[in-house]
Short mmCIF file of C-alpha atoms in Angstrom, two decimals:
data_model
loop_
_atom_site.label_atom_id
_atom_site.label_comp_id
_atom_site.label_asym_id
_atom_site.label_seq_id
_atom_site.Cartn_x
_atom_site.Cartn_y
_atom_site.Cartn_z
CA UNK V 192 12.76 -2.20 1.90
CA UNK V 193 11.69 -5.51 0.34
CA UNK V 194 12.26 -8.45 2.69
CA UNK V 195 13.27 -11.95 1.58
CA UNK V 196 9.88 -13.50 2.29
CA UNK V 197 8.26 -10.46 0.73
CA UNK V 198 10.01 -11.39 -2.52
CA UNK V 199 8.90 -15.02 -2.20
CA UNK V 200 5.32 -13.91 -1.59
CA UNK V 201 5.37 -11.55 -4.60
CA UNK V 202 6.87 -14.20 -6.88
CA UNK V 203 4.24 -16.69 -5.72
CA UNK V 204 1.49 -14.24 -6.70
CA UNK V 205 3.00 -13.72 -10.16
CA UNK V 206 3.40 -17.49 -10.61
CA UNK V 207 -0.26 -18.08 -9.76
CA UNK V 208 -1.45 -15.36 -12.15
CA UNK V 209 0.98 -15.60 -15.10
CA UNK V 210 2.99 -18.81 -14.84
CA UNK V 211 6.58 -19.83 -14.12
CA UNK V 212 8.21 -18.09 -17.09
CA UNK V 213 6.94 -14.60 -16.23
CA UNK V 214 7.61 -15.25 -12.54
CA UNK V 215 11.26 -16.09 -13.27
CA UNK V 216 11.81 -12.71 -14.95
CA UNK V 217 9.97 -10.95 -12.12
CA UNK V 218 12.03 -12.70 -9.44
CA UNK V 219 15.23 -11.76 -11.24
CA UNK V 220 14.27 -8.06 -11.11
CA UNK V 221 13.09 -8.23 -7.50
CA UNK V 222 16.31 -9.83 -6.29
CA UNK V 223 18.84 -8.00 -8.46
CA UNK V 224 17.20 -4.62 -8.90
CA UNK V 225 16.93 -2.64 -12.17
CA UNK V 226 18.43 -4.44 -15.17
CA UNK V 227 18.70 -4.00 -18.92
CA UNK V 228 17.15 -6.52 -21.29
CA UNK V 229 20.52 -8.12 -22.00
CA UNK V 230 21.30 -8.43 -18.28
CA UNK V 231 17.95 -10.15 -17.63
CA UNK V 232 18.61 -12.61 -20.47
CA UNK V 233 22.03 -13.46 -19.02
CA UNK V 234 20.72 -13.82 -15.47
CA UNK V 235 17.64 -15.93 -16.27
CA UNK V 236 19.22 -17.95 -19.11
CA UNK V 237 16.03 -17.46 -21.10
CA UNK V 238 15.87 -16.44 -24.73
CA UNK V 239 15.55 -12.79 -25.64
CA UNK V 240 12.06 -13.41 -27.01
CA UNK V 241 10.90 -15.09 -23.80
CA UNK V 242 12.20 -12.22 -21.69
CA UNK V 243 10.61 -9.60 -23.94
CA UNK V 244 7.22 -11.30 -23.83
CA UNK V 245 7.44 -11.71 -20.06
CA UNK V 246 8.32 -8.04 -19.64
CA UNK V 247 5.39 -7.03 -21.84
CA UNK V 248 3.03 -9.03 -19.62
CA UNK V 249 4.46 -7.50 -16.46
CA UNK V 250 4.31 -3.96 -17.88
CA UNK V 251 0.74 -4.50 -19.12
CA UNK V 252 -0.29 -5.43 -15.57
CA UNK V 253 1.67 -2.56 -13.93
CA UNK V 254 4.17 -4.87 -12.23
CA UNK V 255 7.27 -3.57 -14.06
CA UNK V 256 8.23 -0.07 -15.19
CA UNK V 257 10.73 0.67 -17.96
CA UNK V 258 12.87 3.78 -17.61
CA UNK V 259 15.87 5.40 -19.27
CA UNK V 260 18.82 6.04 -16.99
CA UNK V 261 20.65 9.15 -18.19
CA UNK V 262 24.24 8.97 -16.95
CA UNK V 263 26.57 11.83 -17.75
CA UNK V 264 30.16 10.80 -18.35
CA UNK V 265 32.65 11.57 -15.58
CA UNK V 266 34.94 13.53 -17.91
CA UNK V 267 32.20 15.49 -19.61
CA UNK V 268 32.14 13.11 -22.56
CA UNK V 269 28.39 13.38 -23.08
CA UNK V 270 25.46 11.39 -21.74
CA UNK V 271 25.02 7.63 -21.77
CA UNK V 272 21.45 6.36 -21.95
CA UNK V 273 20.19 2.83 -21.36
CA UNK V 274 16.69 1.40 -20.97
CA UNK V 275 16.29 -0.53 -17.75
CA UNK V 276 13.41 -2.39 -16.11
CA UNK V 277 12.46 -2.27 -12.45
CA UNK V 278 9.95 -4.51 -10.64
CA UNK V 279 7.27 -2.58 -8.74
CA UNK V 280 6.93 -4.65 -5.58
CA UNK V 281 4.14 -2.50 -4.16
CA UNK V 282 2.01 -3.00 -7.28
CA UNK V 283 2.64 -6.75 -7.33
CA UNK V 284 1.33 -7.43 -3.83
CA UNK V 285 -1.75 -5.29 -4.56
CA UNK V 286 -3.00 -8.04 -6.89
CA UNK V 287 -4.17 -10.01 -3.87
CA UNK V 288 -6.36 -7.04 -2.86
CA UNK V 289 -8.39 -6.74 -6.07
CA UNK V 290 -11.52 -8.25 -4.42
CA UNK V 291 -11.26 -5.58 -1.70
CA UNK V 292 -11.11 -2.86 -4.36
CA UNK V 293 -14.19 -4.20 -6.13
CA UNK V 294 -16.11 -4.43 -2.84
CA UNK V 295 -15.21 -0.83 -2.10
CA UNK V 296 -16.53 0.41 -5.45
CA UNK V 297 -19.71 -1.69 -5.14
CA UNK V 298 -20.51 0.13 -1.87
CA UNK V 299 -19.82 3.62 -3.24
CA UNK V 300 -20.89 3.39 -6.91
CA UNK V 301 -23.15 1.27 -9.13
CA UNK V 302 -22.85 -2.15 -10.76
CA UNK V 303 -21.68 -0.76 -14.11
CA UNK V 304 -18.73 0.93 -12.38
CA UNK V 305 -17.79 -2.36 -10.73
CA UNK V 306 -17.81 -4.18 -14.07
CA UNK V 307 -15.73 -1.46 -15.71
CA UNK V 308 -13.17 -1.57 -12.90
CA UNK V 309 -13.13 -5.37 -12.99
CA UNK V 310 -12.07 -5.22 -16.63
CA UNK V 311 -9.19 -2.87 -15.80
CA UNK V 312 -8.03 -5.06 -12.92
CA UNK V 313 -8.24 -8.17 -15.12
CA UNK V 314 -6.43 -6.70 -18.14
CA UNK V 315 -4.14 -4.20 -16.41
CA UNK V 316 -4.42 -1.42 -18.99
CA UNK V 317 -7.14 -0.62 -21.50
CA UNK V 318 -8.05 2.18 -23.88
CA UNK V 319 -11.46 3.80 -23.60
CA UNK V 320 -12.56 2.00 -26.78
CA UNK V 321 -11.49 -1.36 -25.38
CA UNK V 322 -13.48 -0.68 -22.22
CA UNK V 323 -16.54 0.27 -24.27
CA UNK V 324 -16.26 -2.83 -26.47
CA UNK V 325 -15.83 -5.12 -23.45
CA UNK V 326 -18.85 -3.61 -21.64
CA UNK V 327 -21.09 -3.77 -24.71
CA UNK V 328 -20.15 -7.38 -25.48
CA UNK V 329 -21.18 -8.36 -21.98
CA UNK V 330 -24.54 -6.60 -21.52
CA UNK V 331 -25.39 -4.66 -24.67
CA UNK V 332 -24.91 -1.39 -22.82
CA UNK V 333 -24.82 1.83 -24.83
CA UNK V 334 -21.82 4.13 -25.02
CA UNK V 335 -23.57 6.73 -22.85
CA UNK V 336 -24.09 4.27 -19.98
CA UNK V 337 -20.48 3.06 -20.11
CA UNK V 338 -19.15 6.61 -20.38
CA UNK V 339 -21.23 7.68 -17.38
CA UNK V 340 -19.76 4.84 -15.31
CA UNK V 341 -16.28 5.73 -16.54
CA UNK V 342 -16.71 9.38 -15.46
CA UNK V 343 -17.96 8.28 -12.02
CA UNK V 344 -14.83 6.18 -11.52
CA UNK V 345 -12.64 9.01 -12.75
CA UNK V 346 -14.26 11.64 -10.54
CA UNK V 347 -13.75 9.33 -7.55
CA UNK V 348 -10.09 8.92 -8.66
CA UNK V 349 -10.49 5.13 -8.77
CA UNK V 350 -8.95 5.10 -12.26
CA UNK V 351 -6.17 7.15 -13.84
CA UNK V 352 -4.11 7.56 -16.99
CA UNK V 353 -1.21 5.14 -17.27
CA UNK V 354 2.31 6.43 -16.58
CA UNK V 355 4.83 7.27 -19.27
CA UNK V 356 6.27 4.20 -20.99
CA UNK V 357 9.95 5.14 -20.56
CA UNK V 358 10.56 8.18 -18.33
CA UNK V 359 14.09 9.59 -18.24
CA UNK V 360 15.74 9.41 -14.83
CA UNK V 361 18.82 11.57 -14.34
CA UNK V 362 21.35 10.83 -11.62
CA UNK V 363 22.30 13.85 -9.50
CA UNK V 364 25.62 15.49 -10.32
CA UNK V 365 28.53 15.33 -7.89
CA UNK V 366 27.87 18.93 -6.87
CA UNK V 367 24.18 18.23 -6.17
CA UNK V 368 25.02 15.08 -4.20
CA UNK V 369 27.62 16.94 -2.13
CA UNK V 370 25.15 19.76 -1.43
CA UNK V 371 22.51 17.25 -0.32
CA UNK V 372 24.92 15.55 2.07
CA UNK V 373 26.00 18.90 3.56
CA UNK V 374 22.38 19.87 4.10
CA UNK V 375 21.61 16.49 5.70
CA UNK V 376 24.52 16.87 8.14
CA UNK V 377 23.39 20.36 9.12
CA UNK V 378 19.89 19.06 9.86
CA UNK V 379 18.18 20.93 7.03
CA UNK V 380 16.95 17.71 5.39
CA UNK V 381 15.03 15.42 7.70
CA UNK V 382 12.99 13.34 5.27
CA UNK V 383 14.00 9.81 4.29
CA UNK V 384 15.77 9.57 0.95
CA UNK V 385 13.53 8.21 -1.82
CA UNK V 386 14.19 4.73 -3.12
CA UNK V 387 14.94 4.19 -6.82
CA UNK V 388 11.51 2.57 -7.25
CA UNK V 389 9.82 5.69 -5.82
CA UNK V 390 11.89 7.97 -8.08
CA UNK V 391 10.99 5.95 -11.19
CA UNK V 392 7.27 5.88 -10.31
CA UNK V 393 7.26 9.62 -9.66
CA UNK V 394 9.07 10.37 -12.92
CA UNK V 395 6.61 8.26 -14.93
CA UNK V 396 3.45 9.65 -13.32
CA UNK V 397 1.43 12.12 -15.43
CA UNK V 398 0.96 15.61 -14.06
CA UNK V 399 -2.11 16.20 -11.88
CA UNK V 400 -3.62 18.25 -14.74
CA UNK V 401 -3.62 15.17 -17.01
CA UNK V 402 -3.78 12.25 -14.60
CA UNK V 403 -7.56 12.36 -14.17
CA UNK V 404 -8.47 14.33 -17.29
CA UNK V 405 -11.19 13.08 -19.62
CA UNK V 406 -12.78 15.14 -22.43
CA UNK V 407 -16.22 14.18 -23.71
CA UNK V 408 -17.43 14.68 -27.26
CA UNK V 409 -21.20 14.77 -26.94
CA UNK V 410 -22.41 18.33 -27.53
CA UNK V 411 -22.59 19.58 -31.15
CA UNK V 412 -21.11 22.98 -31.94
CA UNK V 413 -22.65 25.69 -34.11
CA UNK V 414 -20.83 24.45 -37.21
CA UNK V 415 -22.11 20.89 -36.76
CA UNK V 416 -18.92 19.58 -35.20
CA UNK V 417 -18.49 18.23 -31.70
CA UNK V 418 -17.49 20.29 -28.74
CA UNK V 419 -14.45 18.72 -27.07
CA UNK V 420 -14.29 21.17 -24.21
CA UNK V 421 -16.63 19.29 -21.85
CA UNK V 422 -14.68 17.37 -19.28
CA UNK V 423 -14.80 15.91 -15.83
CA UNK V 424 -13.59 18.57 -13.38
CA UNK V 425 -11.42 20.36 -15.92
CA UNK V 426 -10.07 23.88 -15.54
CA UNK V 427 -9.39 26.11 -18.59
CA UNK V 428 -5.65 25.53 -18.20
CA UNK V 429 -6.16 21.77 -18.17
CA UNK V 430 -8.31 22.01 -21.30
CA UNK V 431 -5.51 23.78 -23.17
CA UNK V 432 -3.02 21.11 -22.12
CA UNK V 433 -5.42 18.40 -23.23
CA UNK V 434 -5.97 20.12 -26.59
CA UNK V 435 -2.20 20.26 -27.11
CA UNK V 436 -1.94 16.51 -26.54
CA UNK V 437 -4.98 15.81 -28.67
CA UNK V 438 -3.47 17.66 -31.63
CA UNK V 439 -0.66 15.09 -31.70
CA UNK V 440 -3.02 12.18 -32.28
CA UNK V 441 -2.66 10.54 -35.64
CA UNK V 442 -5.08 8.99 -38.13
CA UNK V 443 -8.03 10.94 -36.83
CA UNK V 444 -8.10 9.17 -33.44
CA UNK V 445 -8.87 11.29 -30.41
CA UNK V 446 -6.61 11.28 -27.38
CA UNK V 447 -9.23 9.46 -25.30
CA UNK V 448 -9.26 6.61 -27.83
CA UNK V 449 -5.50 6.02 -27.76
CA UNK V 450 -4.62 6.80 -24.13
CA UNK V 451 -4.34 3.86 -21.73
CA UNK V 452 -6.19 3.78 -18.41
CA UNK V 453 -5.63 1.70 -15.27
CA UNK V 454 -6.91 1.34 -11.71
CA UNK V 455 -5.52 3.98 -9.34
CA UNK V 456 -4.07 1.79 -6.59
CA UNK V 457 -3.08 4.78 -4.45
CA UNK V 458 -6.71 5.88 -4.06
CA UNK V 459 -7.82 2.41 -2.97
CA UNK V 460 -5.00 2.14 -0.43
CA UNK V 461 -5.86 5.62 0.86
CA UNK V 462 -9.47 4.52 1.44
CA UNK V 463 -8.29 1.36 3.21
CA UNK V 464 -5.93 3.45 5.34
CA UNK V 465 -8.79 5.73 6.35
CA UNK V 466 -10.93 2.70 7.16
CA UNK V 467 -8.18 1.27 9.39
CA UNK V 468 -7.86 4.62 11.21
CA UNK V 469 -11.62 4.77 11.78
CA UNK V 470 -11.64 1.23 13.19
CA UNK V 471 -8.77 2.18 15.50
CA UNK V 472 -10.77 5.18 16.75
CA UNK V 473 -13.92 3.06 17.11
CA UNK V 474 -12.11 0.71 19.49
CA UNK V 475 -11.35 3.62 21.87
CA UNK V 476 -14.15 6.18 21.62
CA UNK V 477 -17.93 6.44 21.37
CA UNK V 478 -19.96 6.61 18.16
CA UNK V 479 -20.08 10.41 18.20
CA UNK V 480 -16.30 10.69 18.15
CA UNK V 481 -16.15 8.14 15.32
CA UNK V 482 -18.63 10.18 13.24
CA UNK V 483 -16.66 13.39 13.83
CA UNK V 484 -13.38 11.66 12.96
CA UNK V 485 -14.87 10.21 9.75
CA UNK V 486 -16.16 13.68 8.82
CA UNK V 487 -12.64 15.10 9.22
CA UNK V 488 -11.29 12.44 6.85
CA UNK V 489 -13.95 13.27 4.26
CA UNK V 490 -13.32 17.02 4.57
CA UNK V 491 -9.57 16.65 4.02
CA UNK V 492 -9.47 13.68 1.59
CA UNK V 493 -9.20 15.76 -1.59
CA UNK V 494 -6.11 17.57 -0.27
CA UNK V 495 -4.11 14.37 0.30
CA UNK V 496 -1.41 13.94 -2.33
CA UNK V 497 0.38 10.90 -0.89
CA UNK V 498 -0.86 7.70 0.72
CA UNK V 499 1.55 7.86 3.65
CA UNK V 500 0.59 11.38 4.69
CA UNK V 501 1.63 12.01 8.30
CA UNK V 502 -0.97 14.72 9.00
CA UNK V 503 -4.11 15.90 7.23
CA UNK V 504 -4.50 19.54 6.24
CA UNK V 505 -5.95 21.74 9.03
CA UNK V 506 -9.72 22.20 8.94
CA UNK V 507 -11.88 24.56 10.97
CA UNK V 508 -14.51 23.51 13.52
CA UNK V 509 -17.32 24.94 11.38
CA UNK V 510 -16.12 22.97 8.33
CA UNK V 511 -16.02 19.77 10.39
CA UNK V 512 -19.57 20.36 11.64
CA UNK V 513 -20.72 21.06 8.09
CA UNK V 514 -19.33 17.70 7.01
CA UNK V 515 -20.81 15.92 10.07
CA UNK V 516 -24.40 16.94 9.33
CA UNK V 517 -24.17 15.67 5.74
CA UNK V 518 -24.71 12.13 7.01
CA UNK V 519 -27.96 10.85 8.46
CA UNK V 520 -26.38 9.70 11.72
CA UNK V 521 -24.54 13.03 12.08
CA UNK V 522 -27.65 15.22 11.96
CA UNK V 523 -28.41 14.42 15.60
CA UNK V 524 -25.01 15.73 16.74
CA UNK V 525 -24.86 19.30 18.04
CA UNK V 526 -22.08 21.81 17.48
CA UNK V 527 -20.98 21.52 21.13
CA UNK V 528 -20.91 17.71 20.82
CA UNK V 529 -18.53 18.02 17.87
CA UNK V 530 -16.26 20.26 19.93
CA UNK V 531 -16.35 17.78 22.83
CA UNK V 532 -15.51 14.89 20.49
CA UNK V 533 -12.48 16.77 19.17
CA UNK V 534 -11.29 17.18 22.77
CA UNK V 535 -11.71 13.42 23.24
CA UNK V 536 -9.77 12.68 20.07
CA UNK V 537 -6.87 14.84 21.20
CA UNK V 538 -6.01 12.35 24.00
CA UNK V 539 -4.39 10.14 22.77
CA UNK V 540 -3.44 12.76 20.19
CA UNK V 541 -5.30 11.35 17.18
CA UNK V 542 -6.28 14.93 16.37
CA UNK V 543 -4.04 18.00 16.70
CA UNK V 544 -5.43 21.46 17.47
CA UNK V 545 -3.71 24.71 16.47
CA UNK V 546 -5.11 28.21 15.88
CA UNK V 547 -8.72 27.00 16.08
CA UNK V 548 -8.04 24.42 13.35
CA UNK V 549 -7.81 20.65 13.63
CA UNK V 550 -5.80 18.03 11.73
CA UNK V 551 -5.67 14.22 11.86
CA UNK V 552 -2.39 12.74 13.11
CA UNK V 553 -2.21 9.70 10.81
CA UNK V 554 1.33 8.85 11.90
CA UNK V 555 0.34 8.53 15.56
CA UNK V 556 -2.71 6.38 14.79
CA UNK V 557 -0.79 3.98 12.52
CA UNK V 558 2.15 3.69 14.93
CA UNK V 559 -0.20 2.89 17.80
CA UNK V 560 -1.98 0.26 15.72
CA UNK V 561 1.37 -1.28 14.72
CA UNK V 562 2.49 -1.32 18.35
CA UNK V 563 -0.69 -3.11 19.45
CA UNK V 564 -0.34 -5.66 16.63
CA UNK V 565 3.20 -6.55 17.73
CA UNK V 566 2.09 -6.80 21.36
CA UNK V 567 -0.69 -9.17 20.29
CA UNK V 568 1.83 -11.38 18.47
CA UNK V 569 4.10 -11.50 21.52
CA UNK V 570 1.17 -12.36 23.82
CA UNK V 571 -0.05 -15.23 21.62
CA UNK V 572 3.40 -16.64 20.89
CA UNK V 573 5.31 -16.20 24.16
CA UNK V 574 2.71 -15.80 26.91
CA UNK V 575 1.60 -13.07 29.33
CA UNK V 576 4.91 -12.69 31.20
CA UNK V 577 6.78 -12.07 27.95
CA UNK V 578 4.01 -9.67 26.89
CA UNK V 579 4.46 -7.57 30.05
CA UNK V 580 8.24 -7.48 29.60
CA UNK V 581 8.00 -6.52 25.96
CA UNK V 582 5.45 -3.81 26.69
CA UNK V 583 7.62 -2.35 29.46
CA UNK V 584 10.70 -2.21 27.23
CA UNK V 585 8.74 -0.85 24.27
CA UNK V 586 7.15 1.96 26.29
CA UNK V 587 10.37 2.86 28.14
CA UNK V 588 12.31 3.51 24.94
CA UNK V 589 15.70 2.93 26.57
CA UNK V 590 17.92 0.13 27.90
CA UNK V 591 16.82 -1.69 31.07
CA UNK V 592 18.79 -4.17 33.17
CA UNK V 593 17.43 -7.70 33.66
CA UNK V 594 16.63 -7.31 37.37
CA UNK V 595 14.77 -4.05 36.76
CA UNK V 596 12.64 -5.76 34.12
CA UNK V 597 11.85 -8.55 36.61
CA UNK V 598 10.94 -6.09 39.38
CA UNK V 599 8.74 -3.94 37.15
CA UNK V 600 6.81 -6.89 35.66
CA UNK V 601 6.58 -9.05 38.83
CA UNK V 602 8.21 -12.04 37.15
CA UNK V 603 10.56 -14.33 39.07
CA UNK V 604 14.19 -13.30 38.53
CA UNK V 605 15.28 -16.79 37.52
CA UNK V 606 12.57 -16.89 34.80
CA UNK V 607 13.17 -13.36 33.49
CA UNK V 608 16.47 -13.96 31.59
CA UNK V 609 15.02 -17.13 30.01
CA UNK V 610 12.05 -15.24 28.58
CA UNK V 611 14.16 -12.26 27.52
CA UNK V 612 16.65 -14.52 25.73
CA UNK V 613 13.79 -16.19 23.88
CA UNK V 614 12.51 -12.79 22.66
CA UNK V 615 16.06 -11.72 21.74
CA UNK V 616 16.72 -14.95 19.83
CA UNK V 617 13.61 -14.32 17.72
CA UNK V 618 14.70 -10.71 17.05
CA UNK V 619 12.01 -9.03 19.14
CA UNK V 620 14.54 -7.48 21.56
CA UNK V 621 18.00 -5.97 21.34
CA UNK V 622 20.67 -7.03 23.85
CA UNK V 623 23.69 -5.01 24.97
CA UNK V 624 26.26 -6.02 27.59
CA UNK V 625 27.91 -3.53 29.95
CA UNK V 626 31.23 -4.46 31.61
CA UNK V 627 31.96 -2.31 34.69
CA UNK V 628 34.77 -4.17 36.41
CA UNK V 629 37.35 -6.60 35.09
CA UNK V 630 36.20 -9.46 37.31
CA UNK V 631 32.53 -8.59 37.47
CA UNK V 632 29.89 -10.31 35.36
CA UNK V 633 28.70 -7.94 32.60
CA UNK V 634 25.25 -6.40 32.99
CA UNK V 635 22.70 -7.44 30.37
CA UNK V 636 20.69 -4.51 29.08
CA UNK V 637 17.54 -4.91 26.95
CA UNK V 638 15.51 -2.63 24.72
CA UNK V 639 13.12 -2.64 21.76
CA UNK V 640 14.45 -1.24 18.48
CA UNK V 641 11.17 -0.30 16.81
CA UNK V 642 12.59 0.42 13.35
CA UNK V 643 14.31 -2.98 12.95
CA UNK V 644 11.44 -4.77 14.70
CA UNK V 645 8.96 -3.38 12.17
CA UNK V 646 10.96 -4.88 9.29
CA UNK V 647 11.28 -8.21 11.12
CA UNK V 648 7.55 -8.45 11.89
CA UNK V 649 6.67 -7.55 8.30
CA UNK V 650 8.96 -10.30 6.99
CA UNK V 651 7.29 -12.79 9.34
CA UNK V 652 3.89 -11.71 8.01
CA UNK V 653 5.05 -12.18 4.41
CA UNK V 654 6.34 -15.62 5.43
CA UNK V 655 2.95 -16.53 6.86
CA UNK V 656 1.14 -15.13 3.79
CA UNK V 657 3.42 -17.15 1.50
CA UNK V 658 2.68 -20.35 3.44
CA UNK V 659 -1.06 -19.66 3.49
CA UNK V 660 -1.20 -19.00 -0.25
CA UNK V 661 0.58 -22.28 -0.94
CA UNK V 662 -1.79 -24.15 1.38
CA UNK V 663 -4.85 -22.62 -0.31
CA UNK V 664 -3.46 -23.65 -3.70
CA UNK V 665 -2.98 -27.19 -2.35
CA UNK V 666 -6.58 -27.29 -1.09
CA UNK V 667 -7.85 -26.18 -4.49
CA UNK V 668 -5.95 -29.00 -6.16
CA UNK V 669 -7.37 -31.47 -3.68
CA UNK V 670 -10.90 -30.23 -4.41
CA UNK V 671 -10.41 -30.94 -8.12
CA UNK V 672 -9.21 -34.46 -7.41
CA UNK V 673 -12.06 -35.14 -4.98
CA UNK V 674 -14.86 -33.90 -7.22
CA UNK V 675 -16.57 -37.31 -7.18
CA UNK V 676 -16.28 -38.13 -3.47
CA UNK V 677 -19.06 -37.98 -0.89
CA UNK V 678 -20.81 -34.64 -0.37
CA UNK V 679 -19.84 -34.47 3.35
CA UNK V 680 -16.14 -34.68 2.57
CA UNK V 681 -16.45 -31.99 -0.09
CA UNK V 682 -18.26 -29.68 2.35
CA UNK V 683 -15.55 -30.16 4.97
CA UNK V 684 -12.90 -29.41 2.37
CA UNK V 685 -14.72 -26.23 1.30
CA UNK V 686 -15.10 -25.13 4.92
CA UNK V 687 -11.40 -25.65 5.51
CA UNK V 688 -10.46 -23.59 2.45
CA UNK V 689 -12.86 -20.82 3.51
CA UNK V 690 -11.11 -20.59 6.90
CA UNK V 691 -7.71 -20.42 5.21
CA UNK V 692 -8.83 -17.66 2.85
CA UNK V 693 -10.40 -15.76 5.75
CA UNK V 694 -7.05 -15.97 7.56
CA UNK V 695 -5.36 -14.65 4.43
CA UNK V 696 -7.62 -11.59 4.39
CA UNK V 697 -6.94 -10.81 8.06
CA UNK V 698 -3.21 -11.29 7.59
CA UNK V 699 -3.26 -8.99 4.57
CA UNK V 700 -4.87 -6.27 6.71
CA UNK V 701 -1.91 -6.56 9.08
CA UNK V 702 0.57 -6.45 6.17
CA UNK V 703 -1.01 -3.23 4.90
CA UNK V 704 -0.67 -1.73 8.37
CA UNK V 705 3.11 -2.27 8.35
CA UNK V 706 3.90 -1.90 4.65
CA UNK V 707 1.33 0.30 2.90
CA UNK V 708 0.08 2.64 5.59
#
């Protein structure tokens, strides 16, 4: 769900990066949902050329996805197809995190990889030739050096092939929809229904066999030609699929020269999610438990297919120990110490044990971190008494009467309803009234609705991020105007902007916790 301030924040990012015209088209799609070109022109009152150019910019930078909606006529009168455009909110807000992505790659890979990724983040989508040309124009690097950096990024899944330009999305038939509803009522389907944005992204995504496929052309064959079978982590089946695609290339260009590549946002968010989980564990356990937990994440990382995975795949104790001793700090940890750390991690249940295998409970860790973040907000904004009341209601999970809240939190009964009303007014609590007798005053019952509260807190965070980004932009404008003033004033202005940007980074970490993780 995209909140109102989430839209404002996303539009502000697009405005800062691409200007008002592109932002107007983006805002139209964010607020109204998928639209055809003609519908966007009517809604924005821009010319068709302006809308087309704006859409091209947004598609180039992975902020909009075109798709064909295949709608079968109700009376069996054939299929109706129309190209529509949908704004990818998740991709838009990732633009603020590009510095985090570059920092991550700089720690794991070399400088050439960082420069290659920086070009992809700056331009959105590039062919292999464009990446080579850009790298060589900057530092006279040879093709072999650039290709080596490219393969490193690909093997780490930091880059991927771009999605299909216009995937076909078919609406379910009436029979399929009815069957789905019957299954949902009977309890057979428990998962949340996918949003249209998720369905479009999934339909456009290349298959796993092609998503990270790259064929080199370096080794000569016996007949003097070049062997195209070398690739980065390619199975024989994947090679055949790649050869089939390559045969369709025209004018002698290889597939790798014409295919578009982009940064794989999912992999970066997955790494940031793992980092957040490790920091959550570090706050509760000793260094040994943190090392064991990090080893579990490394051992199961390759099996994760989605960012919001609730549980990792099960891994044996011996496999965890094997991963632990790969690191320098883990070589001092004994097998028994690993077993003891896993027992520690099972309470609270950050790690689940079953049949001598262990898996990470991502859902529990993230929910606990979210809960603590909300409690921190309540404590800072409303005080310690409100914090105790909120924590009581949140942990109880059911309705509590006002006097019981006062008794349990040791707050004066005349102050309790005042504080509770303040939390309810700001949408942190839910209030229900129970009338027992006709003449009796209704009982006031309070509880925390965690699902609605999560959306509310996220919208508040987007609101704060929107305000901070505008303030930083204002400070930058002031710096330009004060370029000739005294050095002391300029230093103070720079210090102030640094604090604002630091606050932005911390706030973005909290947004990821509620939205991306």
